[in-house]
XYZ file of C-alpha atoms in Angstrom:
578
model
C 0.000 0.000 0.000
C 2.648 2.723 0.757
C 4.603 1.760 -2.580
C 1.109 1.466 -4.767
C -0.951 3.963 -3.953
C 1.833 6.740 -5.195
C 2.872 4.754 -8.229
C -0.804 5.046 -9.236
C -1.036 8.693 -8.176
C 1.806 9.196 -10.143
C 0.759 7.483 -13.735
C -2.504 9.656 -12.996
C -0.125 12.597 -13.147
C 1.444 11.397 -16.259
C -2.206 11.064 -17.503
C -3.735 14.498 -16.511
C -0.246 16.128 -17.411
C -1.251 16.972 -21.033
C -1.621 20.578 -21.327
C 0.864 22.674 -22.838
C 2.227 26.309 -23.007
C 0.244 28.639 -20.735
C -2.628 26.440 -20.133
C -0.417 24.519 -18.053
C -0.597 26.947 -14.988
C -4.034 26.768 -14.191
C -3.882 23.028 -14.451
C -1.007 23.080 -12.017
C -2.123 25.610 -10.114
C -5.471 23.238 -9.559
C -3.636 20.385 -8.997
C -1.125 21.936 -6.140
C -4.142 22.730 -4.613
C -5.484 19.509 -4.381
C -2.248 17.930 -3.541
C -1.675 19.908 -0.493
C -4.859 19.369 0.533
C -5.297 15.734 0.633
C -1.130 15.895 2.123
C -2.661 16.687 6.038
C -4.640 13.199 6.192
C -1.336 11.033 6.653
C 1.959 9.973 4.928
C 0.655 7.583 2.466
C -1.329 10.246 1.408
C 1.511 12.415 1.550
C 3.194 10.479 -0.611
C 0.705 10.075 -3.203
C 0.631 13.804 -3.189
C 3.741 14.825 -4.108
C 4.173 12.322 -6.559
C 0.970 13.247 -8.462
C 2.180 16.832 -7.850
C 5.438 16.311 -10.181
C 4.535 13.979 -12.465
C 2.118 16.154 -13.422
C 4.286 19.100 -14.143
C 6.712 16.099 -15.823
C 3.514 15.293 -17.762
C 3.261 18.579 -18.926
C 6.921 19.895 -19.708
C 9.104 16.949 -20.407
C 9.273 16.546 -24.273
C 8.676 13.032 -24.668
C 7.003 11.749 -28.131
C 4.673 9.679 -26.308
C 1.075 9.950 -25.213
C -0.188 10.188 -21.822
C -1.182 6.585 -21.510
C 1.863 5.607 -22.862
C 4.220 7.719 -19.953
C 2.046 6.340 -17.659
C 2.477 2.747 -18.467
C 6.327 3.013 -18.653
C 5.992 4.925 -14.818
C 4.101 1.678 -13.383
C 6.554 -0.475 -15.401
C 9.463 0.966 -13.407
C 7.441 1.144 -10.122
C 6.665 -2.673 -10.734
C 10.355 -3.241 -11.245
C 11.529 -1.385 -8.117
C 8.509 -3.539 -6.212
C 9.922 -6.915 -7.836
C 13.357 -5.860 -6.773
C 12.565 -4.959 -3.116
C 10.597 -9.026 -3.241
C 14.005 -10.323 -4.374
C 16.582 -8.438 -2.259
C 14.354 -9.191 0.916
C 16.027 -11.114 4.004
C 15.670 -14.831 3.281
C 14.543 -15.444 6.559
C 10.837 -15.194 7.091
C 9.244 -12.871 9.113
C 12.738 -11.075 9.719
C 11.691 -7.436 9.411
C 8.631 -7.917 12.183
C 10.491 -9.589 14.115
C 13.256 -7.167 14.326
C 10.493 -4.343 14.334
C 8.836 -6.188 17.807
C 12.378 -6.818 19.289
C 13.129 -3.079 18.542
C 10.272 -2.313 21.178
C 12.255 -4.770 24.010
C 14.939 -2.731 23.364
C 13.511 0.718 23.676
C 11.897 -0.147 26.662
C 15.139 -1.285 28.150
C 16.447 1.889 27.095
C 13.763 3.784 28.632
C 14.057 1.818 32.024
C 17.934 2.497 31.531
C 16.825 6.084 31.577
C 14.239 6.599 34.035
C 15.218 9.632 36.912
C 17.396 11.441 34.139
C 16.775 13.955 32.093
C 16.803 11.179 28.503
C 13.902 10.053 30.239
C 11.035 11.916 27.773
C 13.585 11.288 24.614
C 13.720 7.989 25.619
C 9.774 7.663 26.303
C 9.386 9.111 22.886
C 11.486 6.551 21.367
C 9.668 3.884 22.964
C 6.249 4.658 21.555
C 7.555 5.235 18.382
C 8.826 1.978 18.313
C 5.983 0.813 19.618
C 4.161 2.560 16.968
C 6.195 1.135 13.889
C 6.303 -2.674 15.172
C 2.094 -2.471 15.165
C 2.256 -0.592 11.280
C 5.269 -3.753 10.430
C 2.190 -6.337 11.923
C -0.880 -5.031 10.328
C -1.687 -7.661 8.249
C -1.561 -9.948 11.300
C -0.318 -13.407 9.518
C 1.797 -14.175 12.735
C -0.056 -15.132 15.749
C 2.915 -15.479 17.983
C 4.874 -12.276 16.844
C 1.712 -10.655 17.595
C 1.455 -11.732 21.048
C 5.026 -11.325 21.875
C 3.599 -7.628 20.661
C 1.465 -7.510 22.939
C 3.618 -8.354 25.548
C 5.755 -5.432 24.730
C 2.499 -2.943 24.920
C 1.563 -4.227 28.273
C 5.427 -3.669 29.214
C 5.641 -0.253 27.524
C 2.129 0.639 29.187
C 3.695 -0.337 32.867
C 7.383 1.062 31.511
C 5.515 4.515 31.064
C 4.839 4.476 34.769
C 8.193 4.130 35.886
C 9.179 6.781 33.899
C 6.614 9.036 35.449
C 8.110 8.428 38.737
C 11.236 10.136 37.820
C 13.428 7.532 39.747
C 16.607 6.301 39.195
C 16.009 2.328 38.810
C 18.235 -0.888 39.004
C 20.377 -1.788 36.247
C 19.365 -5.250 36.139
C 15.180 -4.041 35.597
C 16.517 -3.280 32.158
C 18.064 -7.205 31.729
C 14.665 -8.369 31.089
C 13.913 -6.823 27.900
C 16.804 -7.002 26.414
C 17.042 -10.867 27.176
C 13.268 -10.611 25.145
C 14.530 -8.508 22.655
C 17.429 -11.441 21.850
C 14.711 -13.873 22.006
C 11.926 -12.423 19.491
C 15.313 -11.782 16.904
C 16.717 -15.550 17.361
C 13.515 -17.004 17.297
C 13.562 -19.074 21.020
C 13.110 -18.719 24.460
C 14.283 -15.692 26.629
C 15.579 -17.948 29.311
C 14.791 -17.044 33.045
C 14.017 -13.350 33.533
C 14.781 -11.072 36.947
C 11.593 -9.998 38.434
C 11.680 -7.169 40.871
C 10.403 -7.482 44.167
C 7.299 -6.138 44.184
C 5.723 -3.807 47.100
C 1.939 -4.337 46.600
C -0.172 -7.711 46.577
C -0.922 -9.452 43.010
C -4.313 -8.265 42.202
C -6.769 -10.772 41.861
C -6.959 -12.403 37.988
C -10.336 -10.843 37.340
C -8.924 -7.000 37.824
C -5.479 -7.968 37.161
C -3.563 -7.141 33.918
C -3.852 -9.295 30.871
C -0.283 -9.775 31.032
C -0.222 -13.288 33.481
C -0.439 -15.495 30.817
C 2.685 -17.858 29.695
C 5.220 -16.853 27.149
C 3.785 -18.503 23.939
C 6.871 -20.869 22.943
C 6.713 -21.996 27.125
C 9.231 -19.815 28.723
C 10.428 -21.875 31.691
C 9.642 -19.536 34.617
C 11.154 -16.878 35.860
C 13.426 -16.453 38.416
C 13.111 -14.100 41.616
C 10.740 -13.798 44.791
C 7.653 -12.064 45.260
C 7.729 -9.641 47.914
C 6.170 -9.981 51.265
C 2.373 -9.053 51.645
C 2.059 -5.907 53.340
C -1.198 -2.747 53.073
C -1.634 -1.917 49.291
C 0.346 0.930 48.295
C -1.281 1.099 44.945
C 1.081 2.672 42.475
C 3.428 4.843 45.321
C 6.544 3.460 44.091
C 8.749 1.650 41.053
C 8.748 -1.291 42.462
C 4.550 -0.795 42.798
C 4.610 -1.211 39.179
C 7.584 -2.971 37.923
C 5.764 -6.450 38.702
C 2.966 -6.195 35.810
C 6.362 -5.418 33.726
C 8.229 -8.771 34.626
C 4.927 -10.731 33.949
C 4.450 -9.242 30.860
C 7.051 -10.942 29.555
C 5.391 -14.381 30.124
C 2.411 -13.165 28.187
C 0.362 -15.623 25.665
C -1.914 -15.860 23.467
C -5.200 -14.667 24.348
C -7.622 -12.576 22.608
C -6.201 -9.557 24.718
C -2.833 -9.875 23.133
C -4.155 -10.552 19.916
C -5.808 -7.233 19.467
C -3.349 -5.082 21.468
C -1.088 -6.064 18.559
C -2.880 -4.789 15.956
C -2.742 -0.817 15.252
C -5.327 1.430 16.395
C -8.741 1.083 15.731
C -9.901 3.490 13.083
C -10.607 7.390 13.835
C -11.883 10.057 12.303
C -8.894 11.083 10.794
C -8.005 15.076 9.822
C -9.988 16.479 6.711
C -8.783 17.865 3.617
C -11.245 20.294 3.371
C -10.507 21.419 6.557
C -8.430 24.635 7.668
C -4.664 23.224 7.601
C -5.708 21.295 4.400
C -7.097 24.522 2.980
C -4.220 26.206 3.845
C -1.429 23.319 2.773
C -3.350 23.554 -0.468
C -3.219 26.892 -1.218
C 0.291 27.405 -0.546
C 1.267 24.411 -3.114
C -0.979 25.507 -5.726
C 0.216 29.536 -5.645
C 3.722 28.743 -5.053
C 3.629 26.066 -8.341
C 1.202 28.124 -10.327
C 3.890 30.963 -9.696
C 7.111 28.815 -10.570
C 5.677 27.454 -13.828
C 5.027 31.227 -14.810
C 8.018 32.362 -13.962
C 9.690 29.470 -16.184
C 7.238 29.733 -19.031
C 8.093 33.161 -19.291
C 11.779 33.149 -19.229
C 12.458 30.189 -21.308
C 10.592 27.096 -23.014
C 13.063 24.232 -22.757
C 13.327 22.437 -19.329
C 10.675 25.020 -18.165
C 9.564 22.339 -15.857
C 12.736 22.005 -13.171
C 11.327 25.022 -11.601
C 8.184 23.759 -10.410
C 9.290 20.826 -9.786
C 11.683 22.007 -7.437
C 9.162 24.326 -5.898
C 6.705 21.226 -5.348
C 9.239 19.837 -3.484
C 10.473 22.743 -1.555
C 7.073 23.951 -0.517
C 5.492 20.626 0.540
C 4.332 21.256 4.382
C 5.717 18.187 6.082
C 8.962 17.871 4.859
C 10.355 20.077 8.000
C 11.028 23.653 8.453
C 10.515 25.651 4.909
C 14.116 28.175 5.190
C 16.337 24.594 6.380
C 14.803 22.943 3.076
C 15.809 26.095 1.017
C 19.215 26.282 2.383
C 19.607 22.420 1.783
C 18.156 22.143 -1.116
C 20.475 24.945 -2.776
C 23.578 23.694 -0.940
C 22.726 20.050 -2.261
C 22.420 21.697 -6.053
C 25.255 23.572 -5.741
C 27.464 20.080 -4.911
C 25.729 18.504 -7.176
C 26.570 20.656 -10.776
C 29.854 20.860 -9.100
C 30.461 17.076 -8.906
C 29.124 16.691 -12.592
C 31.121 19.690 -14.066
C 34.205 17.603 -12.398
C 33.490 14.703 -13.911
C 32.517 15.482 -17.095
C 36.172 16.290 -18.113
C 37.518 13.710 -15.966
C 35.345 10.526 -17.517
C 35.024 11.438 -21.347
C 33.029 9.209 -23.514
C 29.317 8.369 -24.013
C 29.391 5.860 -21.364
C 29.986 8.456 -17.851
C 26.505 9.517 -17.151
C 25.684 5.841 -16.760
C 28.289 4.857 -14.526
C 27.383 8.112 -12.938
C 23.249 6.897 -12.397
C 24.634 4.245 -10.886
C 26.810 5.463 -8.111
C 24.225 8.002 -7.068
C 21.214 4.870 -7.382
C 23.293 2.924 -4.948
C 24.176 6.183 -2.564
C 20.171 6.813 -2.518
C 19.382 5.062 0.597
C 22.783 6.699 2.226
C 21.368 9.994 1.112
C 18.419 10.048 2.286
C 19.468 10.951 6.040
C 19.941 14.520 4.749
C 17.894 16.269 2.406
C 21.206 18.252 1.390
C 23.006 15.177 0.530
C 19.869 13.520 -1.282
C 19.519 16.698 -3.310
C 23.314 16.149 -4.609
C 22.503 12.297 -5.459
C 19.094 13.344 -7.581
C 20.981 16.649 -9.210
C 23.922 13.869 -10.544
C 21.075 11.785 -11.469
C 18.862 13.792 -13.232
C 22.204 16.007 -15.290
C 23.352 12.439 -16.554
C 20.376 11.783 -17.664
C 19.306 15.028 -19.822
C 22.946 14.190 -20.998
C 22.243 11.098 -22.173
C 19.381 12.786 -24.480
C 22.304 15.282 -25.901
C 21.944 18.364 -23.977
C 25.381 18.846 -22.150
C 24.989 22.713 -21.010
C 21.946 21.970 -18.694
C 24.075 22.385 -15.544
C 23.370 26.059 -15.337
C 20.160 26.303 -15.793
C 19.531 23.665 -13.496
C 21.004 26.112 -11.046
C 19.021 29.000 -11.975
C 16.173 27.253 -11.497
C 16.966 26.332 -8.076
C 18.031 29.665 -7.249
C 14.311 30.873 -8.370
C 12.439 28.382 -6.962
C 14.003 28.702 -3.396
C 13.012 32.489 -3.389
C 9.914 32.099 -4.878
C 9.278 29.502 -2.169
C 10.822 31.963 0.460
C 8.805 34.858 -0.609
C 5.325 32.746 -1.040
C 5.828 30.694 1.849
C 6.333 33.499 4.269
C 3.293 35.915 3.182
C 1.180 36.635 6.005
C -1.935 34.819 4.759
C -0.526 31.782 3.901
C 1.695 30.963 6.833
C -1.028 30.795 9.601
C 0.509 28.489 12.620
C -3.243 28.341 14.027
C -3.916 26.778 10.391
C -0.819 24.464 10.379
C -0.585 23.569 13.516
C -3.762 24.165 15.334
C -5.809 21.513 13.363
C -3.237 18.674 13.877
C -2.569 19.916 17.308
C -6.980 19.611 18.341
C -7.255 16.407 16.453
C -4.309 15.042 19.120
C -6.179 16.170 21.790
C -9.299 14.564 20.908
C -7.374 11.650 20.752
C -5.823 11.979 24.083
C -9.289 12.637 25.348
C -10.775 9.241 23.907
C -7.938 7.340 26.012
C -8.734 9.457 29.089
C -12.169 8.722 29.070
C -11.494 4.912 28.815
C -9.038 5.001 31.366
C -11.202 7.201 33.825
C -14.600 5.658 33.207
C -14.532 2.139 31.970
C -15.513 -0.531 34.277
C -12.378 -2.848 34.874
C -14.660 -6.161 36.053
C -16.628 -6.185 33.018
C -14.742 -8.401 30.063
C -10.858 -7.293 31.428
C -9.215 -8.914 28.313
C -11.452 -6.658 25.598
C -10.786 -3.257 28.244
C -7.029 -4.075 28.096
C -7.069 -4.481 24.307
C -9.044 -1.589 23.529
C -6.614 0.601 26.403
C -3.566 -0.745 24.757
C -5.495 0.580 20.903
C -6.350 4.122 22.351
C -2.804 4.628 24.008
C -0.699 3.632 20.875
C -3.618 6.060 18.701
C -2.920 8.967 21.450
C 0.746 8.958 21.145
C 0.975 8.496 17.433
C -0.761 11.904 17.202
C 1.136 13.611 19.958
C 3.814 12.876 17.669
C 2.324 13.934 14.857
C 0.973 17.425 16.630
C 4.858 17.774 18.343
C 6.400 17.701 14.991
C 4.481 19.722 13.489
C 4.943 22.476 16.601
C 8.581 21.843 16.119
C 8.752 22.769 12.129
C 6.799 25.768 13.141
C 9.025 27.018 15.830
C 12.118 26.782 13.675
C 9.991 28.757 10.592
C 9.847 32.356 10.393
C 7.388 34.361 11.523
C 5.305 36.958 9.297
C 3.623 38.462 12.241
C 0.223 39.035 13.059
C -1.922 37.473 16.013
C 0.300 35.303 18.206
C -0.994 31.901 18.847
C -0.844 29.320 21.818
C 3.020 28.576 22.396
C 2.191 25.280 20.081
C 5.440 23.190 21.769
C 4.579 23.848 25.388
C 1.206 22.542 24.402
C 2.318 19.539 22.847
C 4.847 18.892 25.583
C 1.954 18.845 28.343
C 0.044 16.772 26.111
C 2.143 13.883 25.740
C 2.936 14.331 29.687
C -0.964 13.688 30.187
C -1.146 10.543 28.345
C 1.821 9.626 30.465
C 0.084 10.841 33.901
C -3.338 8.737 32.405
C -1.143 5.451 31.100
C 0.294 5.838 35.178
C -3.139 5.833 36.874
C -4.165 3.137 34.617
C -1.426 1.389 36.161
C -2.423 2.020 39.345
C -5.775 1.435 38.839
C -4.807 -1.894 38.431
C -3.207 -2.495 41.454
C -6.453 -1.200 43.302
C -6.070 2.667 42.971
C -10.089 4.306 43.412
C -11.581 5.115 40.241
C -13.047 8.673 40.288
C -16.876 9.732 40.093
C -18.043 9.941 37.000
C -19.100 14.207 37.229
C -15.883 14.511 38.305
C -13.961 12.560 35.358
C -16.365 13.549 32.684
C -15.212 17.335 33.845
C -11.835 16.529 32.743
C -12.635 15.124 29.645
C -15.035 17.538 28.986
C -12.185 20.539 29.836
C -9.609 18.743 27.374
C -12.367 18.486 24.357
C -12.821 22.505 25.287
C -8.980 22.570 24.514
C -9.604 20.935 21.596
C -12.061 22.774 20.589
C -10.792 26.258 21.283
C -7.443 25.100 19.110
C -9.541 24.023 15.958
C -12.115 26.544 16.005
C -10.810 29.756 17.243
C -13.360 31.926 19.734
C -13.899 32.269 22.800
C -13.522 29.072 25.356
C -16.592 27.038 26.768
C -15.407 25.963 30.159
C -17.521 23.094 31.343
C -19.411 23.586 34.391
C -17.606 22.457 37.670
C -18.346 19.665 39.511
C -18.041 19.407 43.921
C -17.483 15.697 43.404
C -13.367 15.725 43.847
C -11.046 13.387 42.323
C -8.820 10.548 43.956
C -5.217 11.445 44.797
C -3.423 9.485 42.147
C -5.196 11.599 39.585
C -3.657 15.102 40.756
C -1.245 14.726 38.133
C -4.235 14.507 35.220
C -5.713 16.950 36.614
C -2.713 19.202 36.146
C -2.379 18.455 33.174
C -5.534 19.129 32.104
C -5.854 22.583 33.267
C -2.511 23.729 31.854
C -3.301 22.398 28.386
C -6.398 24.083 28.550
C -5.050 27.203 29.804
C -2.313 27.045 26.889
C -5.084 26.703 24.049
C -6.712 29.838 25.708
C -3.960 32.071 24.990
């Protein structure tokens, strides 16, 4: 799916990419529009977008003596090769990239652990859920029932590692053995061997409010070694230790219908809108900054008019990082590149250079791709030994020139006060987070634990992994604005504090679920339906600017363990106030 869908959206471009002259610029101008649009609702969509994007403005500038259906067949011909290719070259042991996705998790968790009372603690915690994240998108099709358990395993041990975290202390070196010892396990394909189990400061819970995490390893792990800890009054989730022992016994997990659907991604959401205000926005900017760029070509020459859209489609596309670090890179990465071919034009005479010259920069792709600097040098080479291959050999400059033009084009579009909106960029992406966050706080404060525990877990375990996806999402997207310039005009909410005390609330909620567990109290419901209903305000107030509705108090107060929600709560909302 993430290699078909924008081959197919790029033959369509190929197809649609038929007008010439000046009537391309509407066209492109239409299609940027649409392209930045649909480029909010996620990265294969992304994807697809920028790929029908440029080869449309291929479609309608390259001089090939072909018709549309024609280009378009020869684009999935090469996509179907690269697919083939990727079939062949894969590892010839089955199953290898899940199971190095899952034991990726293990590890990150042992990081985390290694971490916890520092400040690489939130990196770390970051890392974890991302990794978390990736082994569920690696396991979507679900064809392996034991890598999925040994999945789940990992959420329930990521869910109770997200606790220790919280308690900001420094913990033994040997909590971190555990994973690791699973992490060798799920890679090799065998047993883990006897894992350390902390000592654990509160009674087991009984197995009907327990975690879904007491179930044997699936291959029959031989136990584990250690002692439980002596009885004592229930300290429900005052300490580490408190909630290290749902972490040890998550590693004996086994197939059950909990585990099986904790391992599968996130049910489905409403997800954000094209039509909506960022996607209004994103679209916009594309289609006046191409519209612009193939004008400005058209008008100063005819021949290779379309490298200066092109480039602009690239440059301008929203999630790509901070707009002036693409410019800079992508003009430094041009630059090195027409210098590398003007030095070995001279140096490697003959017809036969620019293919040896494809090929070194094919193979230094995946290299490449870590900077967008360097991968702009490795497509420049690229696409110079190609248009020398057709007989034009003075195309170096101009690809240059086009560059040049299409970073301040991109500069001066990209920065007008209208089109660079944070509330716009940010503020939709941002809500839609929160209303995720929300959904897991409400299942956390207000679902009954005695009630089918195995379908609560799995659906916890769905939420959580949904909730920090978009945090993510929201925090990157906070991040790219910070580093952008700013126009001026209104200032918004300070978009990376917010996200910040976001993610820390799913962290304070993913704790008290924890504790829950080991007996915490739940909270009345007026009580936790006024959080949730102050968050959705947030929410609200971030997607839809006005003023705030604050939802009417409630006398009824909240347990202890959920002071740290609470807080939470109130700051975020306080943040998408101002």
């Amino acid at each position: 799916m993430q290699q078909a869908v924008p081959a197919l959206a790029g033959a369509l471009g190929l197809l649609i990419g038929a007008a010439t002259g000046w009537w391309a610029v509407p066209l492109l101008g239409a299609v940027g529009v649409l392209c930045g649009a649909i480029s909010v609702t996620g990265p294969v969509a992304s994807a697809a977008a920028v790929q029908l994007m440029v080869l449309t403005v291929l479609g309608c500038g390259m001089p090939v003596p072909l018709p549309g259906w024609a280009k378009a067949a020869c684009y999935l011909a090469g996509a179907g090769w690269l697919l083939l290719l990727r079939q062949l070259t894969t590892h010839p042991r089955p199953l290898h990239a899940e199971r190095q996705a899952v034991a990726a998790v293990f590890d990150a968790l042992a990081d985390a652990l290694d971490a916890a009372g520092t400040d690489r603690a939130e990196p770390a915690r970051r890392r974890l859920t991302a990794a978390l994240d990736r082994a569920g998108e690696q396991l979507r099709t679900g064809h392996d029932r034991t890598l999925g358990t040994r999945l789940a395993a990992a959420s329930a041990l990521c869910e109770a590692g997200v606790a220790l975290l919280r308690d900001a202390r420094p913990l033994p070196a040997r909590l971190a053995t555990g994973p690791r010892r699973l992490a060798a396990a799920v890679r090799a394909d065998r047993l883990p061997g006897p894992l350390p189990v902390p000592v654990a400061e509160t009674p087991r819970p009984p197995p009907s409010t327990g975690p879904s995490c007491t179930r044997p390893w699936p291959s029959g792990t031989p136990p584990a070694t250690g002692r439980s800890g002596p009885g004592g009054q229930p300290r429900p989730g005052r300490g580490a230790r408190a909630r290290a022992r749902p972490a040890a016994e998550a590693g004996r997990m086994g197939a059950g219908r909990a585990g099986r659907a904790a391992a599968r991604p996130g049910s489905a959401v409403p997800g954000l809108r094209p039509w909506g205000r960022a996607g209004r926005a994103y679209g916009v900017r594309v289609g006046v900054c191409v519209a612009a760029s193939a004008a400005l070509a058209l008008g100063l020459r005819t021949g290779h008019w379309y490298w200066l859209p092109v480039t602009a489609a690239f440059l301008v596309k929203p999630d790509l990082g901070p707009l002036f670090s693409r410019v800079v890179n992508r003009f430094a990465g041009t630059v090195a590149g027409v210098l590398l071919v003007a030095a070995l034009a001279p140096a490697l005479p003959g017809p036969w250079w620019p293919v040896g010259a494809v090929a070194a920069t094919g193979a230094l792709i995946p290299v490449a791709q870590r900077h967008f600097a360097a991968q702009t040098a490795v497509i420049t080479v690229t696409v110079l030994a190609f248009v020398t291959t057709g007989g034009d050999h003075g195309a170096a400059p101009g690809r240059l020139a086009d560059t040049t033009l299409a970073c301040a084009l991109v500069l001066l579009v990209g920065h007008l006060p209208g089109l660079a909106d944070t509330r716009a960029r940010v503020g939709q992406r941002a809500a839609h987070a929160l209303r995720h966050t929300q959904r897991y706080l409400d299942h956390v404060l207000l679902t009954d634990r005695q009630s089918a525990p195995g379908t609560v877990a799995a659906r916890r375990a769905e939420l959580r992994r949904t909730a920090y996806r978009t945090l993510a999402q929201a925090r990157a997207a906070a991040e790219n604005a910070a580093a952008e310039l700013h126009p001026g005009g209104p200032a918004g909410p300070d978009w990376l504090r917010l996200t910040v005390h976001a993610e820390r609330l799913a962290d304070a909620a993913t704790a008290y679920a924890v504790e829950r567990d080991h007996g915490a109290p739940a909270p009345a419901a007026p009580a936790a339906r006024t959080l949730t209903r102050t968050l959705a305000a947030a929410a609200d107030a971030l997607d839809r600017p006005g003023p705030p509705t604050t939802p009417p108090a409630t006398d009824t107060p909240l347990p202890p363990e959920l002071d740290g929600v609470a807080a939470e709560v109130h700051r975020i909302g306080a943040l998408a106030a101002g």
